[in-house]
Short mmCIF file of C-alpha atoms in Angstrom, two decimals:
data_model
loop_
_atom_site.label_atom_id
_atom_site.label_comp_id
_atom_site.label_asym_id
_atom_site.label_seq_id
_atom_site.Cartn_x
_atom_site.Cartn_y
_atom_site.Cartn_z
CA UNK D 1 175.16 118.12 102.14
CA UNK D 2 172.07 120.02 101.36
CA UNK D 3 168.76 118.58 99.73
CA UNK D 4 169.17 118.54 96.24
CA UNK D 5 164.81 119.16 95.89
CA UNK D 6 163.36 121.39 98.63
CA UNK D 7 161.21 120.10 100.72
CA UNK D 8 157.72 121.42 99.03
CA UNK D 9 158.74 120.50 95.76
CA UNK D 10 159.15 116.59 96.98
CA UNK D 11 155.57 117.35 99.30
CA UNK D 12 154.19 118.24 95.68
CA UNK D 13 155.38 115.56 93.90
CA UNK D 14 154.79 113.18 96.50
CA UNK D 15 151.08 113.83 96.43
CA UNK D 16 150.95 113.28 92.73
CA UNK D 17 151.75 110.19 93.44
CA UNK D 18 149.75 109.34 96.27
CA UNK D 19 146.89 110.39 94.14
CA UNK D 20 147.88 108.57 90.88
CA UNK D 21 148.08 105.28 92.84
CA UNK D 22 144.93 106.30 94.61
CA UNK D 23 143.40 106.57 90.83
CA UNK D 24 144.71 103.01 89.93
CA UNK D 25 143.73 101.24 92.59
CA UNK D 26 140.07 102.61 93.04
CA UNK D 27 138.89 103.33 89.94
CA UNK D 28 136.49 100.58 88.44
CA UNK D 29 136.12 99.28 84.72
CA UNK D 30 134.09 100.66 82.06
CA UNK D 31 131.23 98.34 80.78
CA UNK D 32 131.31 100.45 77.56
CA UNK D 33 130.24 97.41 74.65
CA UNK D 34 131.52 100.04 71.43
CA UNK D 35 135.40 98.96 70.42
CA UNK D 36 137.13 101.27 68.53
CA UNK D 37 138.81 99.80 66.21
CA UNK D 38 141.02 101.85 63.37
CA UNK D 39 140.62 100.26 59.70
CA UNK D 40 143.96 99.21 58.07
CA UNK D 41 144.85 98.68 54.62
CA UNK D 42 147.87 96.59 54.05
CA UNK D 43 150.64 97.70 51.48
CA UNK D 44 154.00 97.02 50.91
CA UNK D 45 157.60 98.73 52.14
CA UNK D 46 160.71 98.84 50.16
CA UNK D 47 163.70 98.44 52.75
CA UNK D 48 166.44 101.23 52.54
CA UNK D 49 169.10 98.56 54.39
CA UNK D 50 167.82 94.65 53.99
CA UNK D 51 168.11 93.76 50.48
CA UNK D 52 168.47 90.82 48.12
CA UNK D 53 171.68 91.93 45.56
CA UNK D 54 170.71 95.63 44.84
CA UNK D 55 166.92 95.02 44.86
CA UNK D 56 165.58 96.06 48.19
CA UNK D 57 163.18 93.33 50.07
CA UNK D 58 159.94 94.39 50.35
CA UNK D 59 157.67 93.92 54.01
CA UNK D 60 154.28 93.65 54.23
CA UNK D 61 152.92 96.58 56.38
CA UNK D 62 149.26 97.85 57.63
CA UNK D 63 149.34 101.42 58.62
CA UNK D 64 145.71 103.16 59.28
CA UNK D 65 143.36 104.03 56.36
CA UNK D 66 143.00 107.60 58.44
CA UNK D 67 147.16 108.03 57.66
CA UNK D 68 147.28 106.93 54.37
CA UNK D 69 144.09 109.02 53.27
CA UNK D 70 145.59 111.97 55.49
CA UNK D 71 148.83 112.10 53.67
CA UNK D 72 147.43 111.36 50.40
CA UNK D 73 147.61 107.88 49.36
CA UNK D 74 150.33 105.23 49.20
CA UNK D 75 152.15 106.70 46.05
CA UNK D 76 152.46 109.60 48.48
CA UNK D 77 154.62 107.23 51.47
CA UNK D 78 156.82 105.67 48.86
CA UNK D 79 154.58 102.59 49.12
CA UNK D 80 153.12 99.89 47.01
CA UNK D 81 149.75 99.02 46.84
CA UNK D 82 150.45 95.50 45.37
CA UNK D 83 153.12 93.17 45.02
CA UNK D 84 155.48 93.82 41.95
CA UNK D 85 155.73 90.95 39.91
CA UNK D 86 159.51 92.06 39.00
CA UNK D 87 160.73 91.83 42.08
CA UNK D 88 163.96 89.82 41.99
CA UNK D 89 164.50 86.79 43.77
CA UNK D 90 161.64 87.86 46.40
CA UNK D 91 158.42 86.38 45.40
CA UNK D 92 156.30 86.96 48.40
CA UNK D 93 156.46 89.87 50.97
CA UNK D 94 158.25 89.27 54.31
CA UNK D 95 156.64 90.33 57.62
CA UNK D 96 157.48 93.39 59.53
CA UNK D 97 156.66 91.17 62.77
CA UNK D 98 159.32 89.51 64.31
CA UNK D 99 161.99 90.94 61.28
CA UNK D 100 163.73 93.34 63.42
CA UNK D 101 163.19 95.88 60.99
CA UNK D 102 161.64 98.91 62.23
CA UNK D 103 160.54 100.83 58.83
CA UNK D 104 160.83 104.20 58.28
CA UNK D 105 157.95 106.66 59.16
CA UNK D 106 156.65 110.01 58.84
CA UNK D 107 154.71 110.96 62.21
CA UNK D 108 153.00 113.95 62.07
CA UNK D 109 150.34 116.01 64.35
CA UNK D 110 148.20 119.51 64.49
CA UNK D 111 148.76 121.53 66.70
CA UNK D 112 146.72 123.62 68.86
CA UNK D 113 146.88 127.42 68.33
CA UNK D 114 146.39 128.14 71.63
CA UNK D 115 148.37 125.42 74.33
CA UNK D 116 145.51 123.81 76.57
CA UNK D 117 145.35 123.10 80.20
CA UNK D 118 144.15 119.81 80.32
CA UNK D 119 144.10 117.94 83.66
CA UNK D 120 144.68 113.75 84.50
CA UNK D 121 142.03 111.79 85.53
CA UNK D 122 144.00 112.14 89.49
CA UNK D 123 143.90 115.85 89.34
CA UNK D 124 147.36 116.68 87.98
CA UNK D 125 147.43 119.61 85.49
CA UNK D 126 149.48 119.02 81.80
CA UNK D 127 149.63 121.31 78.90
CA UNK D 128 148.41 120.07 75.89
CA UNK D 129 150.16 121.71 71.98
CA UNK D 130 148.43 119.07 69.83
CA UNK D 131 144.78 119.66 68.43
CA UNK D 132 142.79 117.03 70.15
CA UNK D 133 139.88 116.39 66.86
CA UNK D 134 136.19 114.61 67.52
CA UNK D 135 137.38 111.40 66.02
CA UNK D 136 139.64 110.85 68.80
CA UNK D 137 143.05 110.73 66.94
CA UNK D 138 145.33 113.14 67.09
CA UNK D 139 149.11 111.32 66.28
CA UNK D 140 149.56 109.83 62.92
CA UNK D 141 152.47 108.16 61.56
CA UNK D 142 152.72 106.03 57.81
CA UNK D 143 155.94 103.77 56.96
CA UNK D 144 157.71 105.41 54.38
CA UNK D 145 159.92 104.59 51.11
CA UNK D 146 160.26 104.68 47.87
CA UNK D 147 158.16 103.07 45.61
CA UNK D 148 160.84 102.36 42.94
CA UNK D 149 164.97 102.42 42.64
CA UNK D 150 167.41 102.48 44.97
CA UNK D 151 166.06 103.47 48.83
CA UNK D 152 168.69 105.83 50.12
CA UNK D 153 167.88 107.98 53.55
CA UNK D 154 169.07 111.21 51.06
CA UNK D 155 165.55 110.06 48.95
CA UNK D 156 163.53 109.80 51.98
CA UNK D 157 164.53 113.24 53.47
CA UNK D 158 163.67 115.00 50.40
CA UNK D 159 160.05 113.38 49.77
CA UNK D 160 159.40 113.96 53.24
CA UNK D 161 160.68 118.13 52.93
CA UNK D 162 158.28 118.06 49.44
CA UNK D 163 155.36 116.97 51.75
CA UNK D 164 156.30 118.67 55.28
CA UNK D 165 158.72 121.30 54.18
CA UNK D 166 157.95 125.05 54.63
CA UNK D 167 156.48 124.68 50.85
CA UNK D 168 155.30 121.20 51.34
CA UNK D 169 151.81 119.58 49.87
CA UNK D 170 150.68 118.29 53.52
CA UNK D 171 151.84 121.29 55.02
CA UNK D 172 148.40 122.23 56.53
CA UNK D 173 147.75 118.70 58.35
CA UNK D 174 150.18 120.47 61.25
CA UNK D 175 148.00 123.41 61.68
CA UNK D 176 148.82 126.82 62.22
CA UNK D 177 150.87 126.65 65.23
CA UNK D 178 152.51 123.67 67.30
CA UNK D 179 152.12 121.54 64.47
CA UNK D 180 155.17 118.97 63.96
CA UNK D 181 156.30 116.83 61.53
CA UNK D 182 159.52 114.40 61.93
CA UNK D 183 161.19 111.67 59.94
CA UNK D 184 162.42 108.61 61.62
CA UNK D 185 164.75 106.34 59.92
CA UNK D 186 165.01 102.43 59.30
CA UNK D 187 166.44 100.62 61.97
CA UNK D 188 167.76 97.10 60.74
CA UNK D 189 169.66 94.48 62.21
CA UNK D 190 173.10 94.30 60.11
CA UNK D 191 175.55 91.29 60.58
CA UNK D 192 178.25 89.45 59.08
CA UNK D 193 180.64 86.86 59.86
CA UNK D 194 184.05 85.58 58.11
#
């Protein structure tokens, strides 16, 4: 049987590696004293699947203040900014820690109009589509809902087309070109027993 890589593509790869681990093992700490830190705000998620009768329980969550002001405020994500005081048999929020509940979220980045090379700190080349800004951040990503009703995924896909659609508000926070914008679903634990 022949190889199924020739040899000078495993030779290539092979010194990628080499000089990766090299990296790792050599390369000393920063001393650097600044932290950057990224400012939260917490607000609160309306699940589409975890629910108390037909009122949806509602999480506690903390995305960045740099999201939330990017996409346009909380009323924008289908999030509260305080605790309704109708809120059915729930009378405080849950945590999203340790729930199982991943909530939904719009993620979002610019692109770059032009791809750039950019290489690793071991020499190895990559191509870069996103818009790499001063502050540092390039990825965002909010938890998003509805604010009031019913929570269905139909809802969700909609306010996210109104915002990221090809005539959506935040349209322009993807850039001209290589910009992208996806939707990602709760994921919730479901069980019952007889």
């Amino acid at each position: 049987m022949g190889r199924r890589k020739p040899a000078w593509l495993q030779e290539r790869e092979f010194n990628k590696a080499t000089a990766r681990e090299t990296y790792y093992r050599t390369r000393t700490p920063t001393t650097s004293t600044t932290v950057n830190s990224r400012k939260q705000v917490q607000l609160f998620y309306r699940s589409m699947f975890m629910k108390i009768g037909a009122e949806p329980l509602i999480y506690a969550v903390r995305p960045t203040e740099a999201a939330i002001t990017a996409i346009g405020g909380a009323a924008d994500a289908g999030l509260l900014a305080a605790m309704p005081a109708t809120a059915g048999a729930q009378t405080a929020p849950l945590s999203i820690r340790g729930s199982g509940v991943t909530p939904s979220k719009a993620c979002w980045y610019k692109g770059a109009s032009a791809p750039v090379g950019d290489t690793t700190p071991w020499s190895s080349r990559w191509i870069r589509y996103y818009d790499k800004p001063a502050t540092g951040q390039s990825h965002f990503s909010v938890p998003f809902s509805k604010a009031t009703g019913a929570v269905t995924s139909a809802d969700l896909q909609g306010a996210f087309n109104a915002l990221f659609g090809p005539t959506g508000s935040k349209k322009a926070l993807l850039g001209d070109e290589n910009g992208r914008a996806w939707l990602q679903l709760e994921r919730a634990p479901l069980a019952y027993s007889s």
